[in-house]
Tab-separated table of C-alpha atoms in Angstrom:
chain	number	residue	atom	x	y	z
S	1	MET	CA	69.662	17.151	151.907
S	2	ARG	CA	71.745	14.837	149.748
S	3	CYS	CA	71.140	11.198	150.620
S	4	ALA	CA	71.022	7.617	149.390
S	5	ILE	CA	67.663	5.852	149.543
S	6	VAL	CA	67.938	2.062	149.933
S	7	HIS	CA	65.113	-0.323	149.071
S	8	TYR	CA	64.722	-3.980	150.014
S	9	HIS	CA	62.254	-6.638	148.876
S	10	GLU	CA	62.410	-9.895	150.795
S	11	LEU	CA	62.710	-8.320	154.247
S	12	ALA	CA	59.339	-6.617	153.884
S	13	LEU	CA	57.658	-10.065	153.967
S	14	LYS	CA	59.037	-11.092	157.362
S	15	GLY	CA	55.998	-10.184	159.455
S	16	ARG	CA	56.696	-9.976	163.183
S	17	ASN	CA	60.422	-10.667	162.627
S	18	ARG	CA	60.792	-7.786	160.190
S	19	ASP	CA	62.423	-5.447	162.729
S	20	PHE	CA	65.229	-7.939	163.349
S	21	PHE	CA	66.067	-8.187	159.637
S	22	GLU	CA	65.826	-4.432	159.063
S	23	GLN	CA	68.042	-3.641	162.046
S	24	ARG	CA	70.663	-6.070	160.791
S	25	LEU	CA	70.576	-4.475	157.329
S	26	VAL	CA	70.974	-0.990	158.834
S	27	ARG	CA	73.906	-2.220	160.921
S	28	ASN	CA	75.569	-3.807	157.872
S	29	ILE	CA	75.135	-0.607	155.849
S	30	ARG	CA	76.781	1.399	158.629
S	31	THR	CA	79.685	-1.046	158.679
S	32	ALA	CA	80.032	-1.017	154.874
S	33	LEU	CA	80.208	2.805	154.834
S	34	LYS	CA	82.675	3.021	157.701
S	35	GLY	CA	85.322	5.700	157.215
S	36	LEU	CA	83.272	7.771	154.737
S	37	GLY	CA	81.935	10.276	157.263
S	38	VAL	CA	78.389	8.873	157.158
S	39	LYS	CA	76.780	9.323	160.574
S	40	GLN	CA	73.040	9.037	159.899
S	41	VAL	CA	71.428	5.832	158.591
S	42	ASP	CA	67.679	5.851	159.309
S	43	ASN	CA	65.201	3.013	158.973
S	44	LEU	CA	62.040	4.577	157.555
S	45	ARG	CA	60.219	1.230	157.714
S	46	SER	CA	59.729	0.783	153.977
S	47	ARG	CA	63.153	2.099	152.983
S	48	ILE	CA	66.473	3.149	154.512
S	49	ARG	CA	67.796	6.697	154.173
S	50	ILE	CA	71.518	7.451	154.363
S	51	ALA	CA	72.393	11.125	154.883
S	52	LEU	CA	75.505	11.911	152.850
S	53	PRO	CA	77.847	14.691	154.050
S	54	ALA	CA	79.028	17.082	151.363
S	55	GLU	CA	82.552	15.624	151.398
S	56	THR	CA	81.409	12.013	150.893
S	57	ASP	CA	82.574	10.436	147.628
S	58	GLU	CA	79.472	9.172	145.837
S	59	ARG	CA	81.431	6.647	143.771
S	60	THR	CA	82.775	4.946	146.904
S	61	VAL	CA	79.303	4.839	148.447
S	62	ARG	CA	77.959	3.252	145.270
S	63	GLU	CA	80.735	0.669	145.174
S	64	ARG	CA	80.166	-0.380	148.789
S	65	LEU	CA	76.363	-0.450	148.716
S	66	THR	CA	76.390	-2.755	145.683
S	67	ARG	CA	78.053	-5.361	147.942
S	68	VAL	CA	75.579	-5.198	150.845
S	69	PHE	CA	73.348	-8.263	150.822
S	70	GLY	CA	69.717	-7.375	151.467
S	71	VAL	CA	69.846	-4.241	149.289
S	72	ALA	CA	67.507	-4.653	146.310
S	73	ASN	CA	68.315	-1.251	144.807
S	74	PHE	CA	69.301	2.248	145.869
S	75	SER	CA	69.430	5.751	144.467
S	76	PHE	CA	71.224	9.004	145.169
S	77	ALA	CA	68.525	11.535	145.941
S	78	HIS	CA	67.805	15.060	147.117
S	79	THR	CA	65.151	15.545	149.794
S	80	PHE	CA	62.893	18.432	150.753
S	81	PRO	CA	60.545	18.995	153.715
S	82	LEU	CA	56.895	18.113	153.070
S	83	ASP	CA	53.738	19.138	154.924
S	84	LEU	CA	51.437	16.124	155.149
S	85	ALA	CA	48.219	18.175	155.151
S	86	LYS	CA	49.272	20.926	152.711
S	87	PRO	CA	51.910	19.477	150.421
S	88	ASP	CA	53.653	22.089	148.302
S	89	LEU	CA	55.610	20.725	145.339
S	90	ALA	CA	57.063	24.065	144.197
S	91	GLY	CA	60.524	23.316	145.588
S	92	LEU	CA	60.471	19.820	144.090
S	93	LYS	CA	59.415	21.050	140.646
S	94	PHE	CA	62.118	23.710	140.624
S	95	ALA	CA	64.868	21.281	141.715
S	96	VAL	CA	63.914	18.609	139.170
S	97	THR	CA	63.563	20.976	136.214
S	98	ASP	CA	66.775	22.796	137.164
S	99	GLU	CA	68.757	19.545	137.202
S	100	LEU	CA	67.270	18.307	133.926
S	101	ARG	CA	67.888	21.552	132.074
S	102	ASN	CA	71.484	20.584	131.187
S	103	ARG	CA	70.876	16.851	130.657
S	104	ALA	CA	70.700	15.236	127.229
S	105	PHE	CA	67.484	13.239	126.740
S	106	SER	CA	64.542	13.158	124.352
S	107	THR	CA	61.834	11.395	126.367
S	108	PHE	CA	61.145	10.969	130.062
S	109	ARG	CA	58.670	9.717	132.620
S	110	VAL	CA	57.966	10.546	136.261
S	111	THR	CA	57.345	7.694	138.703
S	112	ALA	CA	56.108	8.566	142.211
S	113	LYS	CA	55.599	6.361	145.264
S	114	ARG	CA	53.609	7.471	148.293
S	115	ALA	CA	54.757	5.762	151.494
S	116	ASP	CA	52.160	7.504	153.705
S	117	LYS	CA	48.602	7.178	152.363
S	118	ARG	CA	47.445	10.113	154.534
S	119	LEU	CA	49.160	12.467	152.104
S	120	ALA	CA	46.610	14.707	150.398
S	121	LEU	CA	48.217	14.185	146.980
S	122	THR	CA	48.165	10.786	145.281
S	123	SER	CA	51.141	9.352	143.415
S	124	MET	CA	49.399	10.100	140.117
S	125	ASP	CA	48.828	13.732	141.145
S	126	VAL	CA	52.552	14.150	141.804
S	127	GLU	CA	53.518	12.465	138.530
S	128	ARG	CA	51.211	14.757	136.542
S	129	THR	CA	52.328	17.933	138.336
S	130	VAL	CA	56.069	17.303	138.069
S	131	GLY	CA	55.773	15.855	134.543
S	132	ALA	CA	53.938	18.969	133.343
S	133	ALA	CA	56.641	21.195	134.842
S	134	VAL	CA	59.395	19.219	133.078
S	135	CYS	CA	57.562	19.403	129.755
S	136	GLU	CA	57.107	23.159	130.099
S	137	GLU	CA	60.706	23.869	131.077
S	138	THR	CA	62.535	21.461	128.736
S	139	GLY	CA	60.121	20.883	125.865
S	140	LYS	CA	60.757	17.134	126.100
S	141	LYS	CA	58.094	14.460	125.539
S	142	VAL	CA	56.686	11.937	127.979
S	143	SER	CA	57.179	8.234	127.213
S	144	LEU	CA	55.728	5.762	129.705
S	145	LYS	CA	57.075	2.616	128.023
S	146	ASP	CA	60.694	3.248	127.081
S	147	PRO	CA	61.891	6.680	128.236
S	148	ASP	CA	65.470	7.918	127.968
S	149	LEU	CA	65.260	9.128	131.562
S	150	THR	CA	63.074	8.380	134.599
S	151	VAL	CA	62.533	10.740	137.508
S	152	HIS	CA	61.926	8.681	140.660
S	153	ILE	CA	59.978	10.509	143.382
S	154	GLU	CA	59.305	9.189	146.884
S	155	LEU	CA	56.814	10.840	149.226
S	156	LEU	CA	57.325	10.116	152.904
S	157	THR	CA	55.488	11.472	155.932
S	158	LYS	CA	57.616	14.593	156.356
S	159	GLU	CA	59.690	14.828	153.224
S	160	VAL	CA	59.818	14.203	149.499
S	161	SER	CA	62.858	13.057	147.515
S	162	TYR	CA	63.768	12.696	143.866
S	163	ALA	CA	66.448	10.720	142.021
S	164	LEU	CA	67.338	10.174	138.380
S	165	GLU	CA	68.789	6.668	138.633
S	166	LYS	CA	68.099	3.421	140.480
S	167	ILE	CA	71.162	1.264	141.034
S	168	PRO	CA	70.627	-2.486	141.516
S	169	GLY	CA	71.973	-4.078	144.676
S	170	PRO	CA	72.848	-7.754	145.199
S	171	GLY	CA	69.527	-8.630	146.861
S	172	GLY	CA	69.331	-11.571	149.233
S	173	MET	CA	69.333	-11.394	153.028
S	174	PRO	CA	71.563	-9.321	155.354
S	175	VAL	CA	74.652	-11.261	156.402
S	176	GLY	CA	74.267	-12.457	159.984
S	177	VAL	CA	70.538	-13.255	160.058
S	178	SER	CA	71.019	-16.934	159.141
S	179	GLY	CA	73.742	-17.938	161.579
S	180	LYS	CA	77.257	-19.124	160.869
S	181	ILE	CA	78.507	-21.783	158.468
S	182	ALA	CA	81.946	-23.304	157.808
S	183	CYS	CA	83.009	-23.147	154.142
S	184	LEU	CA	85.702	-25.406	152.718
S	185	ILE	CA	87.551	-23.125	150.319
S	186	SER	CA	90.195	-24.187	147.814
S	187	GLY	CA	92.031	-21.937	145.397
S	188	GLY	CA	89.659	-23.027	142.623
S	189	ILE	CA	86.603	-21.511	140.970
S	190	ASP	CA	83.741	-23.350	142.682
S	191	SER	CA	84.141	-22.987	146.445
S	192	PRO	CA	84.266	-19.147	146.569
S	193	VAL	CA	81.014	-19.056	144.575
S	194	ALA	CA	79.428	-21.541	146.996
S	195	ALA	CA	80.457	-19.364	149.953
S	196	TYR	CA	79.104	-16.248	148.210
S	197	ARG	CA	75.736	-17.917	147.656
S	198	MET	CA	75.396	-18.851	151.309
S	199	MET	CA	76.424	-15.360	152.419
S	200	LYS	CA	73.719	-13.977	150.142
S	201	ARG	CA	71.189	-16.011	152.129
S	202	GLY	CA	72.310	-14.270	155.312
S	203	CYS	CA	74.991	-16.687	156.544
S	204	LYS	CA	78.229	-15.563	158.145
S	205	ALA	CA	81.035	-17.624	156.569
S	206	LEU	CA	83.984	-19.179	158.373
S	207	PHE	CA	86.627	-20.334	155.873
S	208	ILE	CA	88.680	-23.550	156.044
S	209	HIS	CA	91.506	-24.210	153.557
S	210	PHE	CA	93.493	-27.453	153.265
S	211	SER	CA	97.004	-26.833	151.991
S	212	GLY	CA	99.348	-29.468	150.574
S	213	ARG	CA	102.122	-28.026	152.750
S	214	PRO	CA	104.768	-29.132	153.650
S	215	LEU	CA	104.871	-31.171	150.436
S	216	VAL	CA	104.009	-28.199	148.180
S	217	SER	CA	104.465	-24.417	148.272
S	218	ARG	CA	102.164	-21.827	149.835
S	219	ALA	CA	100.793	-20.755	146.416
S	220	SER	CA	97.265	-22.028	147.086
S	221	GLU	CA	97.261	-20.337	150.491
S	222	GLU	CA	98.093	-16.937	149.003
S	223	LYS	CA	95.295	-17.358	146.449
S	224	VAL	CA	92.834	-18.284	149.177
S	225	ARG	CA	93.791	-15.241	151.233
S	226	ASP	CA	93.025	-13.045	148.223
S	227	LEU	CA	89.706	-14.832	147.684
S	228	VAL	CA	88.704	-14.480	151.335
S	229	GLN	CA	89.588	-10.780	151.267
S	230	THR	CA	87.322	-10.352	148.224
S	231	LEU	CA	84.449	-12.167	149.948
S	232	THR	CA	84.988	-10.217	153.171
S	233	ALA	CA	83.668	-7.137	151.354
S	234	HIS	CA	80.217	-8.758	151.788
S	235	GLN	CA	80.461	-9.713	155.464
S	236	TYR	CA	83.053	-7.203	156.813
S	237	TYR	CA	84.964	-9.635	159.031
S	238	SER	CA	86.230	-13.138	158.205
S	239	ARG	CA	88.255	-15.868	159.864
S	240	LEU	CA	90.336	-18.304	157.793
S	241	TYR	CA	91.856	-21.532	159.091
S	242	VAL	CA	94.665	-23.020	156.978
S	243	ILE	CA	95.300	-26.727	157.640
S	244	PRO	CA	98.652	-28.185	156.441
S	245	PHE	CA	97.302	-31.420	154.944
S	246	GLY	CA	100.287	-32.883	153.092
S	247	GLU	CA	101.459	-35.214	155.886
S	248	ILE	CA	97.930	-36.495	156.432
S	249	GLN	CA	97.616	-37.236	152.721
S	250	ARG	CA	100.947	-39.047	152.734
S	251	GLU	CA	99.745	-41.236	155.619
S	252	ILE	CA	96.595	-42.105	153.655
S	253	VAL	CA	98.676	-42.934	150.558
S	254	LEU	CA	100.981	-45.256	152.516
S	255	THR	CA	98.131	-47.147	154.166
S	256	THR	CA	95.164	-47.380	151.772
S	257	PRO	CA	94.366	-48.636	148.228
S	258	ALA	CA	94.736	-45.989	145.519
S	259	PRO	CA	91.113	-45.968	144.219
S	260	PHE	CA	89.763	-44.869	147.627
S	261	ARG	CA	92.234	-42.082	148.329
S	262	VAL	CA	90.259	-39.113	146.968
S	263	VAL	CA	87.183	-40.058	148.994
S	264	LEU	CA	89.354	-40.645	152.084
S	265	TYR	CA	90.938	-37.198	151.695
S	266	ARG	CA	87.520	-35.596	151.517
S	267	ARG	CA	86.183	-37.475	154.515
S	268	MET	CA	89.201	-36.449	156.571
S	269	MET	CA	88.738	-32.824	155.517
S	270	LEU	CA	85.109	-32.912	156.606
S	271	ARG	CA	85.994	-34.367	160.001
S	272	ILE	CA	88.568	-31.637	160.663
S	273	THR	CA	86.227	-28.937	159.343
S	274	GLU	CA	83.411	-30.188	161.550
S	275	GLU	CA	85.569	-29.914	164.671
S	276	LEU	CA	86.484	-26.337	163.797
S	277	ALA	CA	82.842	-25.594	162.938
S	278	ARG	CA	81.692	-26.758	166.366
S	279	LYS	CA	84.384	-24.667	168.029
S	280	GLU	CA	83.227	-21.608	166.054
S	281	GLN	CA	79.514	-22.357	166.671
S	282	CYS	CA	78.645	-23.045	163.032
S	283	TRP	CA	75.442	-24.918	162.231
S	284	GLY	CA	76.476	-26.359	158.859
S	285	LEU	CA	79.313	-27.143	156.443
S	286	VAL	CA	79.507	-25.763	152.879
S	287	THR	CA	81.299	-27.317	149.904
S	288	GLY	CA	81.603	-26.328	146.243
S	289	ASP	CA	80.402	-29.703	144.941
S	290	SER	CA	78.589	-29.839	141.599
S	291	LEU	CA	76.922	-33.141	140.808
S	292	GLY	CA	79.014	-35.306	138.480
S	293	GLN	CA	81.710	-32.705	137.830
S	294	VAL	CA	84.625	-34.851	139.079
S	295	ALA	CA	85.087	-38.350	140.504
S	296	SER	CA	84.476	-37.301	144.109
S	297	GLN	CA	81.152	-35.707	143.128
S	298	THR	CA	79.257	-38.732	141.821
S	299	PRO	CA	76.040	-39.495	143.745
S	300	GLU	CA	77.661	-42.508	145.434
S	301	ASN	CA	80.826	-40.649	146.457
S	302	LEU	CA	78.955	-37.579	147.679
S	303	THR	CA	76.892	-39.861	149.898
S	304	VAL	CA	79.945	-41.665	151.281
S	305	VAL	CA	81.864	-38.426	151.875
S	306	GLY	CA	78.885	-36.805	153.603
S	307	GLU	CA	78.541	-39.749	155.975
S	308	ALA	CA	81.739	-38.668	157.755
S	309	ALA	CA	80.086	-35.565	159.244
S	310	GLU	CA	77.172	-35.085	161.611
S	311	LEU	CA	76.503	-31.414	160.859
S	312	PRO	CA	74.389	-30.644	157.767
S	313	ILE	CA	76.385	-30.423	154.520
S	314	LEU	CA	75.211	-27.658	152.186
S	315	ARG	CA	76.054	-27.778	148.467
S	316	PRO	CA	74.693	-24.576	146.879
S	317	LEU	CA	76.243	-25.383	143.457
S	318	ILE	CA	74.982	-28.952	143.230
S	319	GLY	CA	72.717	-28.310	140.218
S	320	MET	CA	74.956	-25.859	138.356
S	321	ASP	CA	77.257	-26.696	135.466
S	322	LYS	CA	80.817	-25.393	135.145
S	323	LEU	CA	79.962	-22.587	132.730
S	324	GLU	CA	77.289	-21.233	135.074
S	325	ILE	CA	79.719	-21.333	138.007
S	326	MET	CA	82.427	-19.590	135.970
S	327	ASP	CA	80.009	-16.839	134.930
S	328	GLU	CA	79.051	-16.205	138.547
S	329	ALA	CA	82.707	-16.202	139.627
S	330	ARG	CA	83.420	-13.492	137.047
S	331	ARG	CA	80.446	-11.464	138.250
S	332	ILE	CA	81.446	-11.551	141.925
S	333	GLY	CA	85.131	-10.866	141.202
S	334	THR	CA	86.777	-14.143	142.227
S	335	TYR	CA	87.414	-15.709	138.809
S	336	ASP	CA	90.729	-14.033	137.929
S	337	THR	CA	92.255	-15.047	141.264
S	338	SER	CA	90.887	-18.593	141.063
S	339	ILE	CA	92.463	-19.355	137.678
S	340	GLU	CA	95.965	-18.383	138.798
S	341	PRO	CA	98.227	-21.501	138.843
S	342	ASP	CA	98.917	-23.132	142.201
S	343	GLN	CA	99.652	-26.491	143.843
S	344	ASP	CA	96.321	-27.657	145.192
S	345	CYS	CA	96.304	-30.411	147.818
S	346	CYS	CA	93.340	-32.016	146.033
S	347	LYS	CA	95.660	-32.774	143.097
S	348	LEU	CA	98.407	-34.166	145.322
S	349	PHE	CA	98.697	-37.986	145.188
S	350	THR	CA	95.574	-38.229	143.024
S	351	PRO	CA	95.279	-41.787	141.638
S	352	PRO	CA	94.853	-42.256	137.869
S	353	HIS	CA	91.635	-44.282	138.322
S	354	PRO	CA	89.727	-43.159	141.425
S	355	SER	CA	86.654	-45.045	142.569
S	356	THR	CA	83.449	-43.404	141.346
S	357	LYS	CA	80.931	-45.715	143.061
S	358	THR	CA	82.420	-46.207	146.495
S	359	ARG	CA	80.415	-48.286	148.959
S	360	ILE	CA	80.368	-47.210	152.592
S	361	ASP	CA	81.049	-50.725	153.897
S	362	ASP	CA	84.185	-51.035	151.759
S	363	LEU	CA	85.389	-47.617	152.870
S	364	ARG	CA	84.890	-48.343	156.551
S	365	LYS	CA	87.077	-51.426	156.236
S	366	VAL	CA	89.802	-49.326	154.617
S	367	GLU	CA	89.534	-46.596	157.263
S	368	ARG	CA	90.132	-49.122	160.040
S	369	THR	CA	93.754	-49.211	158.890
S	370	LEU	CA	94.081	-45.490	159.673
S	371	ASP	CA	94.364	-43.691	162.997
S	372	VAL	CA	91.467	-41.397	162.071
S	373	ALA	CA	91.229	-39.661	165.450
S	374	GLY	CA	94.994	-39.103	165.504
S	375	LEU	CA	95.017	-37.601	162.006
S	376	VAL	CA	92.125	-35.293	162.856
S	377	LYS	CA	93.953	-34.158	165.986
S	378	GLN	CA	97.119	-33.582	163.956
S	379	GLY	CA	95.220	-31.364	161.510
S	380	LEU	CA	93.602	-29.343	164.292
S	381	GLU	CA	96.861	-28.820	166.178
S	382	LYS	CA	98.586	-27.431	163.080
S	383	ALA	CA	95.699	-25.176	162.026
S	384	GLU	CA	96.744	-21.556	161.382
S	385	LEU	CA	94.223	-18.754	161.890
S	386	SER	CA	94.090	-15.464	159.963
S	387	GLU	CA	91.577	-12.620	160.265
S	388	PHE	CA	90.304	-10.231	157.569
S	389	THR	CA	88.325	-6.998	157.799
S	390	TYR	CA	86.513	-4.713	155.348
S	391	PRO	CA	86.789	-1.812	155.010
S	392	SER	CA	90.409	-2.464	156.031
């Protein structure tokens, strides 16, 4: 049987809750492979086996599995029946040597893992037996330190499998095991990376975007839709709220001193996001803040902005510098979209000299001149919802 064997690391440490995490990972794998004809995904306790029909495109399976959080690595393998008491490796030796006969390599090693310790053969026995067969058939040499090729063998209770490559997965936790969070997402580089990092820890992300509309075009909104679609490949279904924020910003500009405007914008965004988060049963809010990167991200301003919300505020990028964030954005596939030009609401009405050490008492006095509840209500009433799925 042709199959993919999936391994995980962190989930194996979950003790009595392990079944919950494994079941979620199996469910996510089934969703990720939807439409490819895959019908059998089995949890074998220490690994997950995906039976691949003959017509299934291996490249598409590889592409999708590399996006499933919780997958440490996987391999495309061939499996054979195995008798626990009287294991016969003749079929395995023939299959391995036959496949290697036309491959170009000078050195190799055989690595075997025995999932069921009741098996009469040990891992070392299997490595020696198969390695000797490969040497005899191909004339190649064994190298345990730096081989050109590694044959990976896995011995289960009723079957044995072999593969010639292990493909790294993204790791982390299966999306959905850590609840739901609301992510503020702009068209920039940072916020998509912050959302990705929280999804990797098992969170389901709800996305909130503040647009400068009607004072600017929809350019940032189109970018954000592309970014959300990219991120949806990791969680399979996403909801995006777009909040036209231009009129709210104009009200803040007409009523408040210029140095406080950036912090006031951010506080208003958090209030609106928190209302949507409660509606969507989210337990926390996520921002792309990096300490000291811009005026609104000084220690004092982060504290003042955070005071506007009651739900926990998560800042997964807080200790990263811009180059690190850019590198991760390139790796996850959001960078090229993020650097496209747009008209971001965060740049609208930005004062030349914003306050960098705002005090909460001063800000509260300024906010008394605003109809905060009315502005929040205005933002919520004009919110526009879009839904995304993957595979589409």
